[in-house]
Tab-separated table of C-alpha atoms in Angstrom:
chain	number	residue	atom	x	y	z
A	20	MET	CA	-160.966	108.626	-117.852
A	21	SER	CA	-164.272	108.424	-116.004
A	22	ASP	CA	-162.531	106.749	-113.087
A	23	SER	CA	-159.949	109.549	-112.811
A	24	VAL	CA	-162.642	112.207	-112.970
A	25	SER	CA	-164.677	110.331	-110.370
A	26	ALA	CA	-161.667	110.199	-108.050
A	27	GLN	CA	-160.988	113.896	-108.575
A	28	VAL	CA	-164.571	114.804	-107.721
A	29	ALA	CA	-164.572	112.536	-104.666
A	30	ARG	CA	-161.363	114.122	-103.344
A	31	ARG	CA	-162.764	117.599	-103.914
A	32	VAL	CA	-165.919	116.758	-101.985
A	33	GLU	CA	-163.950	115.078	-99.200
A	34	HIS	CA	-161.861	118.213	-98.627
A	35	LEU	CA	-164.801	120.593	-98.983
A	36	PRO	CA	-165.732	122.135	-95.610
A	37	GLU	CA	-169.154	121.453	-94.176
A	38	ARG	CA	-171.928	123.919	-95.020
A	39	ALA	CA	-170.501	124.766	-98.431
A	40	PHE	CA	-171.807	124.743	-101.985
A	41	LEU	CA	-170.174	123.000	-104.915
A	42	ARG	CA	-170.717	123.787	-108.590
A	43	THR	CA	-170.286	121.478	-111.530
A	44	SER	CA	-168.498	124.320	-113.319
A	45	GLU	CA	-165.652	124.099	-110.786
A	46	PHE	CA	-164.415	120.933	-112.494
A	47	GLY	CA	-162.636	120.775	-115.808
A	48	GLY	CA	-162.868	117.967	-118.299
A	49	PRO	CA	-165.923	116.242	-119.794
A	50	ARG	CA	-169.214	117.216	-118.178
A	51	GLY	CA	-170.726	113.743	-118.321
A	52	PRO	CA	-168.279	111.986	-115.965
A	53	VAL	CA	-168.430	114.921	-113.534
A	54	ASP	CA	-172.236	114.765	-113.451
A	55	SER	CA	-172.117	111.014	-112.934
A	56	ALA	CA	-169.648	111.325	-110.049
A	57	LEU	CA	-171.722	114.029	-108.343
A	58	SER	CA	-174.920	112.012	-108.794
A	59	ARG	CA	-173.255	108.988	-107.200
A	60	LEU	CA	-172.110	111.066	-104.214
A	61	THR	CA	-175.643	112.427	-103.888
A	62	ARG	CA	-177.097	108.918	-103.787
A	63	ASN	CA	-174.560	108.058	-101.080
A	64	ASP	CA	-175.677	111.075	-98.991
A	65	ALA	CA	-172.321	112.828	-99.348
A	66	LEU	CA	-173.995	115.766	-101.144
A	67	VAL	CA	-177.425	117.298	-101.618
A	68	ARG	CA	-178.461	118.411	-105.104
A	69	ILE	CA	-179.983	121.885	-104.990
A	70	ARG	CA	-180.600	122.247	-108.712
A	71	PRO	CA	-178.730	121.194	-111.853
A	72	GLY	CA	-175.100	122.230	-111.483
A	73	LEU	CA	-175.340	123.210	-107.800
A	74	TYR	CA	-174.727	120.892	-104.833
A	75	TRP	CA	-174.444	121.295	-101.061
A	76	LYS	CA	-172.268	119.587	-98.470
A	77	GLY	CA	-173.889	119.932	-95.078
A	78	THR	CA	-173.236	118.457	-91.662
A	79	PRO	CA	-173.970	114.722	-91.246
A	80	THR	CA	-176.698	114.002	-88.682
A	81	PRO	CA	-178.430	110.777	-87.542
A	82	ILE	CA	-181.355	111.620	-89.837
A	83	GLY	CA	-179.310	112.699	-92.839
A	84	MET	CA	-177.281	115.648	-94.017
A	85	SER	CA	-178.254	119.106	-92.778
A	86	LEU	CA	-179.791	121.342	-95.423
A	87	PRO	CA	-178.866	124.927	-96.293
A	88	ARG	CA	-181.008	127.856	-95.237
A	89	THR	CA	-183.216	129.322	-97.939
A	90	ARG	CA	-181.165	132.518	-97.744
A	91	GLU	CA	-177.959	130.576	-98.345
A	92	ILE	CA	-179.453	128.895	-101.397
A	93	GLY	CA	-180.562	132.251	-102.750
A	94	ILE	CA	-177.123	133.808	-102.353
A	95	ALA	CA	-175.497	130.789	-103.992
A	96	LEU	CA	-177.921	130.940	-106.920
A	97	GLY	CA	-177.441	134.687	-107.234
A	98	GLY	CA	-173.664	134.324	-107.389
A	99	PRO	CA	-170.914	136.776	-106.379
A	100	GLY	CA	-172.140	140.206	-105.330
A	101	SER	CA	-175.510	138.836	-104.183
A	102	GLY	CA	-177.046	139.152	-100.748
A	103	PRO	CA	-180.321	139.305	-98.825
A	104	ALA	CA	-182.803	142.120	-99.377
A	105	ASP	CA	-185.748	143.642	-97.510
A	106	VAL	CA	-186.652	141.859	-94.238
A	107	ALA	CA	-184.180	139.054	-94.981
A	108	ALA	CA	-181.342	141.610	-94.971
A	109	ALA	CA	-182.431	143.079	-91.637
A	110	ASN	CA	-182.779	139.588	-90.181
A	111	MET	CA	-179.281	138.582	-91.291
A	112	LEU	CA	-177.877	141.732	-89.671
A	113	GLY	CA	-179.760	141.069	-86.433
A	114	LEU	CA	-181.939	144.171	-86.856
A	115	THR	CA	-185.196	142.197	-86.722
A	116	THR	CA	-186.401	138.834	-85.493
A	117	GLN	CA	-188.928	138.588	-88.311
A	118	VAL	CA	-188.389	135.644	-90.654
A	119	PRO	CA	-189.935	136.295	-94.065
A	120	ALA	CA	-192.003	133.552	-95.665
A	121	THR	CA	-190.361	134.392	-98.993
A	122	VAL	CA	-186.713	135.412	-98.873
A	123	SER	CA	-185.705	138.309	-101.115
A	124	ILE	CA	-182.252	138.148	-102.702
A	125	ALA	CA	-180.594	141.121	-104.412
A	126	VAL	CA	-178.634	140.009	-107.470
A	127	PRO	CA	-176.232	142.144	-109.527
A	128	GLY	CA	-177.337	142.012	-113.149
A	129	ARG	CA	-179.397	139.157	-114.503
A	130	THR	CA	-181.488	137.242	-111.952
A	131	PRO	CA	-181.628	133.416	-111.767
A	132	THR	CA	-184.676	131.375	-112.670
A	133	ALA	CA	-187.309	130.999	-109.966
A	134	TYR	CA	-186.753	128.809	-106.898
A	135	ALA	CA	-189.271	127.893	-104.211
A	136	GLY	CA	-189.278	130.280	-101.242
A	137	LEU	CA	-187.082	132.846	-102.988
A	138	ARG	CA	-187.675	136.093	-104.801
A	139	PHE	CA	-184.821	137.618	-106.811
A	140	THR	CA	-184.492	141.323	-107.492
A	141	GLN	CA	-182.034	142.994	-109.842
A	142	ARG	CA	-179.390	145.401	-108.550
A	143	PRO	CA	-176.415	147.321	-110.048
A	144	VAL	CA	-173.763	145.128	-111.649
A	145	GLY	CA	-171.136	147.173	-109.789
A	146	ARG	CA	-171.794	144.975	-106.755
A	147	LEU	CA	-170.396	142.062	-108.761
A	148	VAL	CA	-167.487	144.066	-110.147
A	149	ASN	CA	-166.500	145.163	-106.640
A	150	SER	CA	-167.015	141.663	-105.178
A	151	LEU	CA	-169.382	142.801	-102.417
A	152	THR	CA	-169.963	140.198	-99.728
A	153	PRO	CA	-173.493	139.168	-98.625
A	154	TRP	CA	-172.978	141.173	-95.411
A	155	GLU	CA	-172.088	144.306	-97.383
A	156	VAL	CA	-175.087	143.785	-99.651
A	157	ALA	CA	-177.326	143.386	-96.597
A	158	VAL	CA	-176.216	146.798	-95.284
A	159	LEU	CA	-177.005	148.419	-98.641
A	160	GLU	CA	-180.373	146.686	-98.817
A	161	VAL	CA	-181.425	147.890	-95.355
A	162	LEU	CA	-180.465	151.394	-96.472
A	163	ARG	CA	-182.796	150.932	-99.441
A	164	ALA	CA	-185.666	149.406	-97.476
A	165	GLY	CA	-185.454	151.842	-94.570
A	166	PRO	CA	-186.785	151.608	-91.008
A	167	MET	CA	-189.864	149.603	-91.989
A	168	VAL	CA	-187.761	146.385	-92.039
A	169	THR	CA	-186.020	146.951	-88.690
A	170	GLU	CA	-187.308	146.759	-85.133
A	171	SER	CA	-185.247	149.653	-83.768
A	172	GLY	CA	-185.099	152.188	-86.582
A	173	MET	CA	-181.948	152.929	-88.550
A	174	ASP	CA	-179.590	153.864	-85.717
A	175	ASP	CA	-178.570	150.283	-84.995
A	176	LEU	CA	-177.498	149.862	-88.634
A	177	ALA	CA	-174.558	152.194	-88.009
A	178	TYR	CA	-173.309	150.209	-85.010
A	179	THR	CA	-173.917	146.916	-86.832
A	180	THR	CA	-171.925	148.103	-89.837
A	181	VAL	CA	-168.964	149.116	-87.682
A	182	ARG	CA	-169.100	145.752	-85.875
A	183	LEU	CA	-169.145	143.842	-89.161
A	184	VAL	CA	-166.037	145.683	-90.301
A	185	ARG	CA	-164.253	145.006	-87.015
A	186	ASP	CA	-165.190	141.315	-87.278
A	187	GLY	CA	-163.783	141.131	-90.806
A	188	ARG	CA	-167.121	140.270	-92.390
A	189	ALA	CA	-167.418	143.559	-94.288
A	190	ARG	CA	-165.178	146.283	-95.731
A	191	MET	CA	-166.021	149.854	-94.867
A	192	LYS	CA	-164.423	151.333	-97.980
A	193	GLU	CA	-166.598	149.206	-100.257
A	194	ILE	CA	-169.774	149.870	-98.271
A	195	ALA	CA	-169.168	153.627	-98.257
A	196	ALA	CA	-168.429	153.752	-101.989
A	197	ALA	CA	-171.428	151.585	-102.883
A	198	ALA	CA	-173.776	153.543	-100.594
A	199	ALA	CA	-172.622	156.880	-102.009
A	200	GLY	CA	-173.211	155.577	-105.532
A	201	GLU	CA	-176.545	153.854	-104.881
A	202	PRO	CA	-179.109	154.675	-107.595
A	203	HIS	CA	-181.783	154.584	-104.862
A	204	ARG	CA	-182.040	158.201	-103.674
A	205	LEU	CA	-183.339	157.418	-100.182
A	206	ALA	CA	-180.551	154.879	-99.655
A	207	ARG	CA	-177.973	157.599	-100.347
A	208	LYS	CA	-179.760	160.010	-98.025
A	209	ARG	CA	-180.014	157.457	-95.213
A	210	TRP	CA	-176.299	156.701	-95.522
A	211	MET	CA	-175.496	160.413	-95.310
A	212	ASP	CA	-177.767	160.778	-92.277
A	213	LEU	CA	-176.070	157.857	-90.522
A	214	CYS	CA	-172.620	159.287	-91.217
A	215	ALA	CA	-173.694	162.679	-89.885
A	216	SER	CA	-175.333	161.248	-86.764
A	217	HIS	CA	-172.814	158.588	-85.751
A	218	PRO	CA	-169.208	159.760	-85.291
A	219	GLU	CA	-168.016	156.182	-84.876
A	220	LEU	CA	-169.299	155.317	-88.325
A	221	ALA	CA	-167.812	158.475	-89.827
A	222	ARG	CA	-164.425	157.717	-88.266
A	223	ALA	CA	-164.492	154.170	-89.591
A	224	ALA	CA	-165.510	155.275	-93.085
A	225	PRO	CA	-163.145	157.919	-94.499
A	226	ALA	CA	-165.359	158.106	-97.601
A	227	CYS	CA	-168.440	158.787	-95.493
A	228	PRO	CA	-170.106	161.972	-96.774
A	229	ARG	CA	-170.231	164.949	-94.423
A	230	ARG	CA	-172.913	167.567	-94.472
A	231	SER	CA	-171.732	171.128	-94.659
A	232	GLY	CA	-172.893	173.631	-92.107
């Protein structure tokens, strides 16, 4: 049985695209043979072990397999509905060139155990329920953090959000609903201000709040 499990794991890794994570939980059957197969692939430089149960398939290079960015590790550890926060969110959206020494990751619900170079912060579990993408989370987190994490104020966030939707990396309906329901009061206000100030954003987001008068 170990041989069949080993072959299954090897095929899965072979067909996995480069720059992708792999979890032990993705495989059925006995845990022991799966762990053994993944450990063997790690020794053969086909995978990189991030932490127990989480592996990475990078791009082969002359000096070994490429490693994931700290932000990518954080999002993988945080799970669905997670994304960058604070300066890391602004950097991912191209709103700042600053690269934080410690990357903040917003996680819906319970946060993972500590990992070097990462700081996890708890956010509403609705982000998990609604399957928000890291790009959508980044928009919400810049709304929370405000202009202090950007290099050009908040205006560029509106144009960036519209561009993300056009590129298929974010969904305007989900962003608008999550922003309107943010427990962070200033995040809600900033979203309303952006909708009021940027017609393009308001047109793209039917749920965008309008100010009366």
